[in-house]
mmCIF file of C-alpha atoms in Angstrom:
data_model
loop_
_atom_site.group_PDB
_atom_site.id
_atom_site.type_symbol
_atom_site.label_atom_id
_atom_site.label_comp_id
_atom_site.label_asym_id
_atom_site.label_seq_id
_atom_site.Cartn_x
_atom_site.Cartn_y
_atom_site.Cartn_z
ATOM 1 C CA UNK C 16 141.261 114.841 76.370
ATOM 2 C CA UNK C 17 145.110 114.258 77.866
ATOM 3 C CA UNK C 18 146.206 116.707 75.032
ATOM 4 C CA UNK C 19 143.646 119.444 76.282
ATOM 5 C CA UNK C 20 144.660 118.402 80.011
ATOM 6 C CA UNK C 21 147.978 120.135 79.303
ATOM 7 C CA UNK C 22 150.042 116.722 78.043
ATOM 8 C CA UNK C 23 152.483 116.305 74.976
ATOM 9 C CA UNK C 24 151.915 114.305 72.256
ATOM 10 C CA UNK C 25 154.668 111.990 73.171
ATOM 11 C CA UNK C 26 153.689 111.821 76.687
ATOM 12 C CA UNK C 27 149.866 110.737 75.779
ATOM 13 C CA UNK C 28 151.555 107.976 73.863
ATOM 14 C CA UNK C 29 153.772 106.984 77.136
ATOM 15 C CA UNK C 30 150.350 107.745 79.243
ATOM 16 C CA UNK C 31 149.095 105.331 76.738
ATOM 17 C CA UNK C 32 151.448 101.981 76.945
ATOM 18 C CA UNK C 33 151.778 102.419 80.526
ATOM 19 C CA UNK C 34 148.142 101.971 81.245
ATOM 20 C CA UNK C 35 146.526 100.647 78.129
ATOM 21 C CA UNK C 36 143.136 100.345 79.627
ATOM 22 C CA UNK C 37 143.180 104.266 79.204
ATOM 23 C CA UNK C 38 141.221 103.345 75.677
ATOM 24 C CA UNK C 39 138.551 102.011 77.171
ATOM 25 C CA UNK C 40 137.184 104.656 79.693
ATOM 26 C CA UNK C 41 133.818 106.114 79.258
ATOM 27 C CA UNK C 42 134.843 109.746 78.468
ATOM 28 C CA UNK C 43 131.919 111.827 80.314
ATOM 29 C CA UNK C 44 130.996 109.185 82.639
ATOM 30 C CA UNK C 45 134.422 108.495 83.698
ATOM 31 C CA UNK C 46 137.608 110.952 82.770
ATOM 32 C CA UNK C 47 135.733 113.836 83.146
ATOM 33 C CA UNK C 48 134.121 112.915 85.786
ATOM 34 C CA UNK C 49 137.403 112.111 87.585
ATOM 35 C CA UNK C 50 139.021 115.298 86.363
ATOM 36 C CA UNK C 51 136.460 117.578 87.313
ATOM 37 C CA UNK C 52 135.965 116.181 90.587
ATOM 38 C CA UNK C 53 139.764 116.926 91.409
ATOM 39 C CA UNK C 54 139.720 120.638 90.127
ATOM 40 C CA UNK C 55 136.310 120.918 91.748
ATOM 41 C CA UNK C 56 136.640 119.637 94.820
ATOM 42 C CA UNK C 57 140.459 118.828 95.780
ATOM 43 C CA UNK C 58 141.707 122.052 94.472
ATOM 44 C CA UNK C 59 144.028 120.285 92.334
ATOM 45 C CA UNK C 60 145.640 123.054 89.931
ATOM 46 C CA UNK C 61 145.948 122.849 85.792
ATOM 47 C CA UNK C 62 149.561 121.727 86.121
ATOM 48 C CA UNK C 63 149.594 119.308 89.101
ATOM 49 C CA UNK C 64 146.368 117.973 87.865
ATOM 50 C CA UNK C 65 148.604 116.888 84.477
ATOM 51 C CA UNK C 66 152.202 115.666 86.849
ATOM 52 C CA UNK C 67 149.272 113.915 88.582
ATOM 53 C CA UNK C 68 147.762 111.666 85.569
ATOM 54 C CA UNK C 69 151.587 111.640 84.025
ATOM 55 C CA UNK C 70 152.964 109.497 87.207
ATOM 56 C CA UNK C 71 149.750 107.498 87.864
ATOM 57 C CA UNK C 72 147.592 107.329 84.842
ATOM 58 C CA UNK C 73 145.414 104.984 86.565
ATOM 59 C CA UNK C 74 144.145 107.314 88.776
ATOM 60 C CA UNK C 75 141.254 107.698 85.814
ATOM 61 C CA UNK C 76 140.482 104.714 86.389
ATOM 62 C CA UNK C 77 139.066 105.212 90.276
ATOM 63 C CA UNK C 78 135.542 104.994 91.327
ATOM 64 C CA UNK C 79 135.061 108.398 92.373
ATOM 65 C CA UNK C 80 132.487 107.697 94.777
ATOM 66 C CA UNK C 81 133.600 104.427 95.913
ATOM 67 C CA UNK C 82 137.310 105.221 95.769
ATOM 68 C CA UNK C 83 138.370 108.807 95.609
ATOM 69 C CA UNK C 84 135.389 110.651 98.365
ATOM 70 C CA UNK C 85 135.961 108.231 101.076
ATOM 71 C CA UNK C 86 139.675 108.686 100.494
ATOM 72 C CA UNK C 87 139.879 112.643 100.285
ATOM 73 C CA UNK C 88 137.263 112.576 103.460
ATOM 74 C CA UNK C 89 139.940 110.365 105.643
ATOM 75 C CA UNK C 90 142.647 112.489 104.774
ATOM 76 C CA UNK C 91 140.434 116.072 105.554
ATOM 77 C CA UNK C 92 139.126 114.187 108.872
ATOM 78 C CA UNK C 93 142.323 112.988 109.959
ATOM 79 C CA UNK C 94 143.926 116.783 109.461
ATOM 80 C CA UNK C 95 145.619 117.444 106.412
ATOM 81 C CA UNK C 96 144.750 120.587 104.884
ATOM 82 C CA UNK C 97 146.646 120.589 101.582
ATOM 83 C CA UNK C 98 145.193 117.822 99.822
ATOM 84 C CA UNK C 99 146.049 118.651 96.222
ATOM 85 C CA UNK C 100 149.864 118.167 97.732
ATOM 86 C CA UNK C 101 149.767 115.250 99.140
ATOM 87 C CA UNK C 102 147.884 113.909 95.485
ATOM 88 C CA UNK C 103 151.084 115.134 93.855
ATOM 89 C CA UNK C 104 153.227 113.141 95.974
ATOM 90 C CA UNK C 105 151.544 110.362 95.890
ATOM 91 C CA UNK C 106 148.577 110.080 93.368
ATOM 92 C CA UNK C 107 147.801 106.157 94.185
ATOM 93 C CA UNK C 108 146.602 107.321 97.540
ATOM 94 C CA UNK C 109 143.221 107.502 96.410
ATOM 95 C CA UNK C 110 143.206 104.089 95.121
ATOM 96 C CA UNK C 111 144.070 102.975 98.760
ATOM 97 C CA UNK C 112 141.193 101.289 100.706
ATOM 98 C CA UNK C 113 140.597 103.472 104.023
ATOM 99 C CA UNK C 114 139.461 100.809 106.259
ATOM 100 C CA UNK C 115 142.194 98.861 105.657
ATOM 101 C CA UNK C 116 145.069 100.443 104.399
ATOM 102 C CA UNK C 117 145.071 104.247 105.553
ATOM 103 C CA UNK C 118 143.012 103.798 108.745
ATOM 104 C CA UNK C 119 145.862 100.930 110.181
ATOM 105 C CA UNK C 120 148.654 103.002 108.912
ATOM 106 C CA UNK C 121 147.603 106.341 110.492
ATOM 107 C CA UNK C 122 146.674 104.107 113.928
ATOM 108 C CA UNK C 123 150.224 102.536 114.647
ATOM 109 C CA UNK C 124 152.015 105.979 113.239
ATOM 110 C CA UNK C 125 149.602 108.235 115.572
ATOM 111 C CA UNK C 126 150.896 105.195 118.575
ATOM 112 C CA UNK C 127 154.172 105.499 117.570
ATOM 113 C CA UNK C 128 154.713 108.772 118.288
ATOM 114 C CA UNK C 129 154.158 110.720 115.357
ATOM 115 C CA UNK C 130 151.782 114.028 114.404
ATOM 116 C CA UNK C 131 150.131 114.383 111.094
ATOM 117 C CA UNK C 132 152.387 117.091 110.268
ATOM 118 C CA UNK C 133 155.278 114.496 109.761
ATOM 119 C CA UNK C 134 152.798 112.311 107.875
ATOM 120 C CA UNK C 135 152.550 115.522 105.496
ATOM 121 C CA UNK C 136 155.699 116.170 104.965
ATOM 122 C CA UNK C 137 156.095 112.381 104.068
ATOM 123 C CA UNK C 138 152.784 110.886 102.946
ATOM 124 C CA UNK C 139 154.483 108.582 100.708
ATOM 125 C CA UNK C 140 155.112 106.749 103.841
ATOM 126 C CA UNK C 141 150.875 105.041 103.556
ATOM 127 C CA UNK C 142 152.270 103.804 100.025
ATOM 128 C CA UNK C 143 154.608 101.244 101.996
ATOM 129 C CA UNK C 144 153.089 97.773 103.964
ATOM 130 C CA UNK C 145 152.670 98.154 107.299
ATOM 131 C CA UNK C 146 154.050 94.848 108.235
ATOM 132 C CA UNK C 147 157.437 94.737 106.843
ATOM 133 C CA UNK C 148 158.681 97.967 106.544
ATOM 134 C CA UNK C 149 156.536 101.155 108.837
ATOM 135 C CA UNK C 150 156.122 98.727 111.884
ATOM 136 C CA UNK C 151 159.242 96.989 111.981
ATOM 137 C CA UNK C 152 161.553 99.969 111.369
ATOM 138 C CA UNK C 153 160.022 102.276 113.796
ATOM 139 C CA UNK C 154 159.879 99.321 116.528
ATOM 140 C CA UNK C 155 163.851 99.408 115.746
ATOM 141 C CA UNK C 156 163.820 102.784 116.956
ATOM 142 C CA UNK C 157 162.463 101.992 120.187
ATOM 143 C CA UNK C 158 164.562 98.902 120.365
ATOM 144 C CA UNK C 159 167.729 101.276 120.067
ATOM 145 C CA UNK C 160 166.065 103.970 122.527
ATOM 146 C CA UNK C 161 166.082 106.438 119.681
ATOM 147 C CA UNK C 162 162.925 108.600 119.356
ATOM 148 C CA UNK C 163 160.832 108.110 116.377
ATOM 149 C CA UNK C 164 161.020 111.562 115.341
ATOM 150 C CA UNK C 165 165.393 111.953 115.638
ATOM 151 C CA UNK C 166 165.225 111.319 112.290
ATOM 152 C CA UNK C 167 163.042 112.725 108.823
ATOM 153 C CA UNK C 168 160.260 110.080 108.457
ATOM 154 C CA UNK C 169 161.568 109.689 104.866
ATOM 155 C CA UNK C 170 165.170 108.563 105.694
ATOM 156 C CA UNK C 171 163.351 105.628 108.184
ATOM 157 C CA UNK C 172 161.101 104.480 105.602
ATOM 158 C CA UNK C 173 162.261 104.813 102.468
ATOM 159 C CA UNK C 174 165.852 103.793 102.270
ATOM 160 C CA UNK C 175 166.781 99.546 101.766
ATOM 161 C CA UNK C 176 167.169 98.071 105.153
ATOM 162 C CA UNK C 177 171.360 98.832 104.893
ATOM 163 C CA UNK C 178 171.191 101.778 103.824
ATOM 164 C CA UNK C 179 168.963 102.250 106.781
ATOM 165 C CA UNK C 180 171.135 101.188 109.254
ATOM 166 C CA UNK C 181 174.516 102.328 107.715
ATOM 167 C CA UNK C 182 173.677 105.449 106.654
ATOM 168 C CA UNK C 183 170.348 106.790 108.634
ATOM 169 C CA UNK C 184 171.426 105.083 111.934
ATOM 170 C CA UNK C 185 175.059 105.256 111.372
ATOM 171 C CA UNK C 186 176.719 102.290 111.365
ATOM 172 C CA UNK C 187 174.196 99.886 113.109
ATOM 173 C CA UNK C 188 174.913 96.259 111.914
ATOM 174 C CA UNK C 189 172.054 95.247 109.259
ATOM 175 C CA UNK C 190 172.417 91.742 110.667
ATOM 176 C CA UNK C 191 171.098 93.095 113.817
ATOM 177 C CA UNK C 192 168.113 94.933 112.015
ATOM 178 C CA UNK C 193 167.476 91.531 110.545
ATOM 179 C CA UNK C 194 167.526 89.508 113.771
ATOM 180 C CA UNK C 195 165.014 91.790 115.143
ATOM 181 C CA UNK C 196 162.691 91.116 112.508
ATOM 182 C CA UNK C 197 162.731 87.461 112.939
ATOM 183 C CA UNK C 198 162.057 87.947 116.510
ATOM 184 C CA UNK C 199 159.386 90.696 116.040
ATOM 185 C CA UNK C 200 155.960 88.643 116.417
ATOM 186 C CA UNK C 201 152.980 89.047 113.394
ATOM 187 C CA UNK C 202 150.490 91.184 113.276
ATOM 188 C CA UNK C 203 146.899 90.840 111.846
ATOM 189 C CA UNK C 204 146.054 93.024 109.465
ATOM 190 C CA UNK C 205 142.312 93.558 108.149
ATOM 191 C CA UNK C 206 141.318 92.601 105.213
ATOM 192 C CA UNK C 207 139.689 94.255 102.338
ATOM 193 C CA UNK C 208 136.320 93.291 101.953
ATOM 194 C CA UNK C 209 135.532 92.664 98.387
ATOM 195 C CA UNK C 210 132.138 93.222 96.935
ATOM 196 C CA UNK C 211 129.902 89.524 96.496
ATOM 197 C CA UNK C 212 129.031 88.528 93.153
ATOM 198 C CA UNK C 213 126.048 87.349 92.569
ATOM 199 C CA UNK C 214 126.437 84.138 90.736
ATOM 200 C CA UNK C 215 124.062 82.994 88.499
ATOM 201 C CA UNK C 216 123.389 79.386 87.261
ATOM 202 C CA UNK C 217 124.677 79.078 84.021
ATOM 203 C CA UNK C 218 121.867 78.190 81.153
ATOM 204 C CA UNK C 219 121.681 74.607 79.534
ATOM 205 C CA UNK C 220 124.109 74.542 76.717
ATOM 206 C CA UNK C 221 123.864 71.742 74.662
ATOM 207 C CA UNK C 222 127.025 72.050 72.286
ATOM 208 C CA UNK C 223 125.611 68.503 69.995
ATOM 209 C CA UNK C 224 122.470 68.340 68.344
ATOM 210 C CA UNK C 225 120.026 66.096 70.261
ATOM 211 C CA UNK C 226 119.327 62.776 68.913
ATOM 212 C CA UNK C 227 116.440 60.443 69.702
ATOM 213 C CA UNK C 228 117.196 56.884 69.618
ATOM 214 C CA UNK C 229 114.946 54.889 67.417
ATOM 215 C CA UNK C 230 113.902 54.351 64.222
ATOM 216 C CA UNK C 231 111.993 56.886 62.750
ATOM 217 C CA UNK C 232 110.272 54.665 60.104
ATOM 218 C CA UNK C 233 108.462 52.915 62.985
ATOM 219 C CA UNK C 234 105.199 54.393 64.084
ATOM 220 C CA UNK C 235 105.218 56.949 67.521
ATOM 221 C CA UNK C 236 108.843 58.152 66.571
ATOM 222 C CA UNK C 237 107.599 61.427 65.128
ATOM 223 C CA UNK C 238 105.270 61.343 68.127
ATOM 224 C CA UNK C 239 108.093 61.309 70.899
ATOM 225 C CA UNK C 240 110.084 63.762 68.977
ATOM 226 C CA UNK C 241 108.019 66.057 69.145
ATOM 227 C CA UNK C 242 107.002 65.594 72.795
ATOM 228 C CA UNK C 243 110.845 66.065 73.483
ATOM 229 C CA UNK C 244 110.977 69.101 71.842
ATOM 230 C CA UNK C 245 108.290 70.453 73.258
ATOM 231 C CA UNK C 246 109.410 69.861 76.660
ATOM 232 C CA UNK C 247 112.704 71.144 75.872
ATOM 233 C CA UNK C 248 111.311 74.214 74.073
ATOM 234 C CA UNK C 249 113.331 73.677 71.541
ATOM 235 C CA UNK C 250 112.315 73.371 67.459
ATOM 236 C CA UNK C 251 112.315 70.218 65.730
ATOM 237 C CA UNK C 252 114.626 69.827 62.914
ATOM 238 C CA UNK C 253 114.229 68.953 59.237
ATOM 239 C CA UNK C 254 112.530 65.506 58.943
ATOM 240 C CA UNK C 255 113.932 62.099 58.890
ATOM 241 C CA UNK C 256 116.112 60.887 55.658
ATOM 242 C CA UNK C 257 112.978 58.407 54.866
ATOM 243 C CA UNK C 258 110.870 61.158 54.395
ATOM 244 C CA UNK C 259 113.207 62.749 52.366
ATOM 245 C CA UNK C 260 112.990 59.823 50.206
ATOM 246 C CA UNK C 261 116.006 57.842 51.832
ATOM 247 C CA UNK C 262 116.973 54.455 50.297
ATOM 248 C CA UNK C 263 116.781 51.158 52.136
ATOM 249 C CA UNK C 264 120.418 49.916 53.005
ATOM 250 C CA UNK C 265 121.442 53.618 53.451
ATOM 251 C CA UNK C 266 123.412 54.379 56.918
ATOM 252 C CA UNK C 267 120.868 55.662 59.697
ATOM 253 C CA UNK C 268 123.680 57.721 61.270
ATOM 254 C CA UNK C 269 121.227 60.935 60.261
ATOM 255 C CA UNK C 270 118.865 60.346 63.019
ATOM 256 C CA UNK C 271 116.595 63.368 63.050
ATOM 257 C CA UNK C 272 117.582 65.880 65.597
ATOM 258 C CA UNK C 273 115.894 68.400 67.546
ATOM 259 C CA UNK C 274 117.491 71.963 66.310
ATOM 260 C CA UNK C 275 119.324 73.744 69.062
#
C-alpha cells in the first residue's frame, strides 16, 4: 500500500520503525479508509497525500469518524478554505481533540486580536500548548504595548523564549519575559473527556486444583465431592488413590481433586 501511495522502498522502511504499529492496521477497514477519505473529501493531492503519511505516519492510525470529520468540520466552520494545506503543514492536526484543543486555541487567538487568515498562514501555531507558550507570549505583547499582529505569528510562537526576545523583539531582556510568566496567573483548561470502559467482573480463576479435606476411605466423602462439584460446575477428577488400589501407610497428600 505505502509503495503504491507514491513512497520509496527505503522510506516505507523509515515509515515503518517510526511508527511500528503501521503492521497492524486493518488494510480496507482502516488505511484505505483513511486514504480515501483524504483524496475524497479533503482534496488532498497524490503527492501531499504521500509528504503527509512521510512526516506523520500515524495519521493512519485516526478514527476517521471520531477523529478526522469533526476535525476537518472545525477547521471548514471556523473559515479555512484550503484544508489539504494546512494537513501538509501540520498533519497531527487531525489527531487534535476539537473541544479541547482547537476550540480553546482558536477562542483566545480570535480575543487576542488575530483573523483566521494569520492562523493560515501559521497553523502550526494549534500544535503548541496554550498555557505556556500561545497565551503567555502574546500577553507579552500587550504587556510591551506592541500589537499582536507587528510581528509574523511564526516568529512569536515558534522561536525558544531568547530567541524570542533577542531576536523577534529585539533586545528585550529574557529575564523579563520570564518574570512575567511567574506573575501571569493559571488558566483552566478543559479536559478531554475520555470514553468509559465498561468494566466487567473478572471470572473465578482458581489457579490450584480444589481439594476436599477428609478422608476419602470414610463413607459420604465421595458424596460431598460430588455435591461440591456440582455446585461449582466443575468435573470431578480421577478417583481417590484407594480406589486405585492405594496401599495402607502410603502418604494421603493425593487427596482427590475436583478438575478445573
Amino acid at each position: 500500500i505505502l509503495r503504491e501511495l507514491g513512497l520509496e522502498q527505503l522510506e516505507v522502511v523509515a515509515v515503518i520503525e517510526s511508527f511500528p504499529p503501521i503492521l497492524g492496521l486493518a488494510i480496507d477497514a482502516q488505511i484505505l479508509r483513511v486514504l480515501e477519505y483524504l483524496e475524497v473529501e479533503v482534496n488532498v493531492a497524490s503527492d501531499d497525500l504521500c509528504k503527509i503519511v512521510r512526516a506523520f505516519p500515524g495519521i493512519l492510525r485516526l478514527d476517521v469518524d471520531e477523529q478526522m470529520k469533526p476535525c476537518v468540520q472545525f477547521l471548514r466552520q471556523v473559515g479555512i478554505g484550503n484544508i489539504a494545506r494546512i494537513l501538509v503543514l501540520i498533519p497531527p492536526i487531525l489527531g487534535m481533540d476539537v473541544a479541547t484543543e482547537l476550540v480553546p486555541k482558536m477562542r483566545f487567538l480570535d480575543k487576542a486580536g488575530l483573523t483566521v487568515f494569520d492562523m493560515a498562514r501559521f497553523p502550526q501555531v494549534f500544535s503548541y500548548p496554550l498555557d505556556t507558550i500561545i497565551r503567555p507570549r502574546l500577553m507579552f505583547l500587550k504587556f510591551l504595548e506592541l500589537p499582536v499582529t507587528s510581528k509574523p505569528l511564526g516568529l512569536i510562537i515558534a522561536p525558544t523564549d531568547k530567541d524570542l526576545c533577542e531576536l523577534t523583539l529585539f533586545g528585550i531582556s529574557p529575564e523579563l519575559y520570564a518574570r512575567f510568566q511567574q506573575r501571569l496567573p493559571p488558566i483552566q483548561l478543559p479536559e478531554r473527556q475520555r470514553p468509559k470502559r465498561v468494566r466487567t467482573p473478572p471470572s473465578l480463576q482458581l489457579t490450584n486444583t480444589l481439594q476436599l479435606k477428609g478422608d476419602c476411605r470414610f463413607p459420604g466423602y465421595h458424596q460431598r465431592l460430588q455435591q461440591m462439584a456440582q455446585q461449582l460446575g466443575v468435573p470431578v477428577a480421577a478417583p481417590c488413590a484407594t480406589a486405585r488400589g492405594r496401599k495402607d501407610g502410603d502418604e494421603d497428600d493425593d487427596a482427590p481433586d475436583i478438575a478445573l
